[in-house]
Amino acid sequence: MTGSTPNPSAPAAAPATDPLQLHAIRNREETERLRFLGALVSHDLNNALFALSGRVQLLKVRAQEPAVQKLADEILTTTKYFDELLTQLHHACARPPVGHGPTAVRTACSEAFREIDRSAGPLLDGVAHAMTALPADLSFDGETRALVSAALQCVALHRSRGANRLRVTAEITPDGDHLRVALSFEDDEGAWEDGLGPPSLLDNSFTLAALPLGAAHRAIRDFGGKVAAQPTEDGLRTRLSFLARRGIAMPQNDGGAPHASTTNRVDDACTTASIPAPRPRSILIADDEPAVRAILVAALEAVDDDVETTDAPASIATRDDLARFDAVILDAGAGGLSALADIRARGDRTPVLVATSDDIAMTQDPWTRVVRKPFTLDVLDRELAMLARMREA
């Protein structure tokens, strides 16, 4: 279902707001991009720091010479200093508290289009057809303000290219047990030479011009959001999408803050000699960062665990073999939290250790534990041991 052309019967776009309101909207947009930039630096360097400290911890465990062990301790002390700096940056760029739905998709999209009009004047063509493509009983598990923020960021990218008209379309496609709603904004301002997705420091895709894509993704990621740019024949199309469902949906209860392990911030470096050796475990690592997967594999294989990896955290929602794993180490990003919600909704009680570099709010359940990166390897072992015991109970 799509809409792509202006509807002659569509109401006229609202005029741009007064200068004070316009300044407030643009200031919020810029603040969200700045928060995303700080969060990006904190998250990506946190992953790199975790990979470094993990290697040093393994070196300390395997080293025979006291001088090497002492040097490893000194390096780990230094990494804690960098961790403290990244923590300060993370808290300074934290997202506002994220609420849950269900929220009507039509209501949220209508508010997004109105807010775009307030910030940029009569910019959008095709709003009426886009709204027609959205069923009235379609809802998503997020907040209207999150979708509005993402749409404003996409439009801001087009404004930065000098666009004064945008074609908006809506599309709905199946996505597992859900539907995926996509809103696209398209200009004809010529070629786009920067990144086509949210920028990252870890995969050579960082550009300042793409910060709006990252800010948009950050706003809607908790309900399966994705954001990307696509070159067209004569311009650029930005596309934001998120998960939704038809029919009456019950609200999700976030159950308060997750049961998170905080010991990873104060524990000493890895001292596994005091931890009884567990039986070999079967562990699935679902993380999209290669350096993180590598150190987790090295740490778990060092204690004879059987390890399997995937670079797509969201893929656990479609796997039918989770029962063969004692536990899953799941990256909270890249759709990991949405996938976790999916498997819990269908009654899957696979023990899951959620690894996150961000503050998250999620439904609390007995089979899920949360640790903040960078955590020490003894924390990893202890958390997995507790989760694996759930399989034996």
C-alpha atoms as one frame of an Amber mdcrd trajectory, in Angstrom:
protein
   0.000   0.000   0.000   1.618   3.245  -1.056   0.827   6.892  -1.658   3.017
   8.975  -3.901   1.198  11.903  -5.543  -0.433  15.036  -4.177  -4.164  14.795
  -3.533  -6.046  17.842  -4.841  -8.553  17.464  -2.005  -5.876  17.454   0.704
  -6.061  20.415   3.139  -3.588  23.205   2.644  -0.396  22.952   4.619  -0.262
  24.940   7.819   1.834  28.099   7.615   5.237  28.210   9.210   5.076  29.107
  12.882   6.205  32.408  14.392   9.969  33.007  14.781  10.099  32.022  18.469
   8.306  28.723  17.893  10.370  28.047  14.793  13.564  28.679  16.756  12.392
  26.280  19.478  11.694  23.506  16.957  15.014  23.949  15.170  16.834  24.090
  18.510  15.276  20.749  19.529  16.362  19.249  16.211  19.939  20.441  16.664
  20.023  19.298  20.299  18.945  15.797  19.285  21.716  15.652  16.678  24.247
  16.823  19.263  23.017  14.221  21.754  23.306  11.568  19.097  26.863  12.613
  18.266  27.901  12.373  21.922  26.093   9.054  22.343  27.726   7.729  19.164
  31.215   8.607  20.410  30.446   7.109  23.828  28.921   3.916  22.395  31.520
   3.189  19.725  34.546   3.990  21.891  32.945   1.967  24.674  32.852  -1.075
  22.390  36.475  -0.502  21.396  37.433  -0.117  25.049  35.617  -3.342  25.920
  37.531  -5.204  23.225  40.832  -3.794  24.500  40.211  -4.454  28.192  38.938
  -7.955  27.420  42.149  -8.831  25.606  44.224  -7.469  28.475  42.203  -9.502
  30.983  42.827 -12.654  28.960  46.525 -11.795  28.846  46.590 -11.398  32.626
  44.942 -14.787  33.168  47.320 -16.574  30.797  50.530 -14.753  31.742  53.013
 -16.654  33.878  55.399 -13.817  34.670  54.479 -11.476  37.560  55.870  -8.505
  35.622  53.440  -9.149  32.742  50.532  -9.529  35.147  51.494  -6.253  36.832
  51.651  -4.493  33.465  48.208  -5.875  32.577  46.838  -4.475  35.845  48.295
  -1.063  35.043  46.708  -1.088  31.586  43.357  -2.061  33.084  43.613   0.806
  35.554  44.104   3.165  32.629  41.100   1.718  30.785  38.957   2.402  33.856
  39.915   6.074  33.563  38.741   6.178  29.947  35.603   4.305  30.972  34.824
   7.044  33.511  35.227   9.728  30.835  32.931   7.871  28.443  30.380   7.398
  31.216  30.295  11.168  31.789  29.775  11.760  28.069  27.083   9.103  27.960
  25.117  10.674  30.813  25.455  14.147  29.284  23.928  12.874  26.017  21.290
  10.549  27.440  17.938  10.304  25.714  14.790  11.527  27.456  12.821   8.697
  29.119  11.164   6.552  26.452   7.498   5.677  26.909   5.564   2.804  25.413
   2.318   2.555  23.489   0.228   1.378  21.961  -0.015   4.530  19.883  -2.143
   4.933  16.768   0.091   5.147  13.707  -2.248   7.553  11.901  -2.308   9.908
  14.885   1.485   9.919  15.213   2.078  10.384  11.486  -0.487  13.188  11.293
   1.286  14.995  14.145   4.654  14.449  12.430   3.389  16.026   9.208   1.916
  18.972  11.129   5.185  19.525  12.995   7.089  19.488   9.709   4.735  22.189
   8.427   5.356  24.217  11.566   9.112  23.975  11.140   9.446  24.295   7.375
   6.211  25.687   5.991   4.236  23.935   3.198   7.021  21.523   2.282   5.286
  18.157   1.791   3.436  16.821  -1.252   1.359  13.643  -1.016   0.314  13.830
   2.627  -3.310  12.893   1.962  -2.390   9.779  -0.017   0.187   8.782   2.577
  -2.407   9.038   5.330  -4.891   6.992   3.283  -2.345   4.148   3.145  -2.346
   3.845   6.962  -5.201   1.761   8.452  -7.000   3.315  11.383  -6.401   0.262
  13.617  -2.620   0.235  13.097  -0.614   0.851  16.298   3.000   0.757  17.466
   4.675   0.324  20.857   6.191   3.771  21.140   5.458   7.453  21.610   4.220
  10.015  19.121   7.050  12.392  20.016   9.638   9.766  19.024   8.153   9.387
  15.548   7.812  13.167  15.207  11.467  13.619  16.141  12.609  11.032  13.586
  10.541  12.605  10.807  11.871  16.082  11.606  15.451  14.805  11.423  14.877
  13.237   8.014  13.343  16.447   6.729  16.216  18.467   8.227  18.646  16.488
   6.083  16.655  17.420   2.974  16.472  21.063   4.082  20.271  21.092   4.393
  20.362  20.183   0.678  18.224  23.209  -0.181  15.016  21.265  -0.814  11.838
  23.372  -0.800   9.461  20.550  -1.786   9.414  16.925  -0.611   7.287  14.022
  -1.826   6.079  11.911   1.092   4.871   8.324   0.716   3.716   5.616   3.127
   4.097   1.879   2.705   3.177  -1.156   4.796   4.897  -4.536   4.389   4.935
  -7.777   6.422   7.820  -8.208   8.894   7.627 -11.498  10.754   4.666 -11.414
  13.130   4.410  -7.629  12.713   3.926  -5.116   9.946   6.578  -2.585   9.007
   5.396   0.936   8.384   7.701   3.056   6.215   7.559   6.794   5.621   9.701
   8.148   2.791  10.668  11.734   1.978  12.127  12.446  -1.458  13.732  15.521
  -2.996  15.145  16.283  -6.452  18.197  18.260  -5.353  20.782  16.117  -7.129
  23.240  13.468  -6.035  23.994  12.633  -2.408  27.609  11.692  -1.774  27.591
  11.079   1.981  26.619   8.031   4.048  23.371   6.201   3.339  22.760   5.084
   6.930  23.267   6.220  10.508  26.964   7.118  10.916  29.357   4.976  12.913
  32.959   5.349  14.020  33.523   1.611  13.760  32.746   0.905  10.102  34.215
   3.954   8.337  30.756   5.427   7.724  31.007   8.559   9.854  30.070  11.874
   8.250  28.662  14.961   9.938  26.132  15.368   7.130  24.537  12.046   8.101
  23.962  13.000  11.755  20.223  13.541  11.128  19.931   9.891  10.078  21.570
   8.798  13.317  19.384  11.077  15.430  16.288   9.753  13.654  17.306   6.145
  14.248  18.017   6.829  17.909  14.501   8.222  18.322  12.666   5.150  16.972
  15.022   2.219  17.492  13.182   0.937  20.581  10.154  -0.077  18.523  12.049
  -1.685  15.647  12.953   1.552  13.913  15.255   1.729  10.914  16.475   4.784
   9.001  18.375   5.009   5.721  18.956   7.228   2.717  18.628   6.057  -0.870
  19.873   7.891  -3.982  17.261   8.427  -6.672  17.636   9.363 -10.311  17.614
  13.085  -9.550  17.819  13.394  -5.782  17.647  11.660  -2.419  15.048   9.633
  -0.562  15.153   9.206   3.224  13.167   6.341   4.660  12.220   5.700   8.256
  10.357   2.550   9.219   9.118   0.884  12.395   7.174  -2.141  13.579   3.417
  -2.017  14.064   0.417  -4.322  14.330  -3.219  -4.367  13.252  -6.131  -4.573
  15.640  -6.496  -3.667  19.300  -3.157  -3.842  21.107  -2.701  -3.891  24.867
  -0.178  -1.472  26.379   3.236  -2.809  27.256   4.288  -2.585  30.897   7.929
  -1.631  31.144   8.016  -3.065  34.685  10.437  -0.399  35.865  14.179  -0.458
  35.378  15.758  -3.741  34.252  17.647  -5.914  36.686  21.077  -4.736  35.658
  24.384  -5.830  37.000  26.282  -2.819  38.283  29.282  -4.763  39.495  30.999
  -4.379  36.143  31.843  -0.780  37.062  33.605  -1.585  40.338  34.954  -5.129
  40.024  38.679  -5.624  39.851  40.257  -7.088  36.741  39.537 -10.691  35.868
  40.443 -13.082  38.687  38.861 -16.305  37.553  40.866 -18.468  39.942  38.201
 -17.859  42.597  35.334 -18.950  40.325  34.533 -22.685  40.126  34.904 -24.002
  36.610  31.403 -24.569  35.186  30.464 -27.302  32.780  30.909 -26.322  29.127
  27.967 -24.210  28.024  26.382 -23.629  24.657  26.264 -19.875  24.081  24.887
 -17.809  21.210  26.486 -14.369  20.780  24.278 -11.926  18.871  26.202  -8.673
  18.379  26.783  -6.572  15.271  30.256  -5.344  16.309  33.070  -7.713  15.155
  35.533  -6.625  17.866  32.995  -7.348  20.612  32.112 -10.744  19.156  35.805
 -11.617  18.893  36.613 -10.930  22.536  33.486 -12.709  23.752  34.352 -15.760
  21.658  37.926 -15.760  22.943  36.798 -15.451  26.557  34.170 -18.196  26.343
  36.241 -20.627  24.315  39.008 -20.203  26.900  36.710 -21.954  29.400  35.674
 -24.572  26.821  32.226 -23.174  26.094  30.641 -24.053  22.751  30.073 -20.709
  21.009  28.031 -19.680  17.999  27.816 -16.110  16.717  25.573 -13.941  14.584
  26.108 -10.334  13.516  22.342  -9.661  13.499  20.870  -9.332  17.015  17.393
  -8.982  15.527  17.695 -12.465  13.996  17.039 -14.232  17.297  13.355 -13.435
  16.781  13.207 -15.731  13.744  15.374 -18.603  15.013  13.716 -21.891  15.915
  16.757 -23.414  17.640  17.157 -21.201  20.719  16.323 -24.172  22.957  19.724
 -25.715  22.249  21.579 -22.797  23.863  22.175 -22.438  27.583  22.137 -18.663
  27.153  22.216 -15.898  24.571  24.450 -12.821  24.835  22.387 -10.184  23.060
  23.432  -6.700  21.967  20.685  -4.276  22.948  21.132  -2.357  19.688  20.499
  -3.372  16.074  16.997  -4.612  16.899  18.101  -6.790  19.810  15.569  -5.480
  22.324  12.686  -5.751  19.857  13.708  -9.327  19.072  13.868 -10.143  22.782
  10.347  -8.778  23.234   9.195 -10.961  20.342  10.557 -14.221  21.752   9.193
 -13.455  25.218   5.778 -12.684  23.706   5.630 -16.171  22.225   6.620 -17.785
  25.526  10.285 -18.511  24.815  12.211 -18.630  28.113  15.722 -18.858  26.739
  18.054 -17.155  29.260  19.354 -13.908  27.763  22.173 -11.645  28.884  21.569
  -8.204  27.367  24.813  -6.288  26.796  24.330  -2.566  26.400  26.352   0.618
  26.197  23.239   2.709  26.824  20.619   3.167  29.521  17.640   1.029  28.587
  14.145   0.496  29.945  12.642  -2.896  29.240  10.166  -5.385  30.599  11.730
  -7.221  33.515  11.509 -11.015  33.542  13.339 -13.787  35.434  15.156 -15.075
  32.349  16.811 -11.791  31.373  19.775 -10.029  32.928  21.491  -6.824  31.814
  25.148  -5.738  31.945  26.740  -2.488  30.863  29.755  -2.479  28.567  32.608
  -2.568  29.263  32.138  -5.383  31.790  34.910  -7.578  33.130  35.215 -11.211
  32.131  34.491 -12.500  35.628  31.206 -10.566  35.528  30.457 -12.197  32.181
  31.206 -15.653  33.584  29.152 -15.075  36.725  26.108 -13.775  34.828  26.220
 -16.650  32.334  26.551 -19.175  35.159  23.373 -17.823  36.772  21.509 -17.869
  33.480  22.699 -21.360  32.556  21.387 -22.678  35.883  17.925 -21.603  34.761
  18.152 -24.171  31.958  18.991 -26.865  34.498  16.137 -25.984  36.870
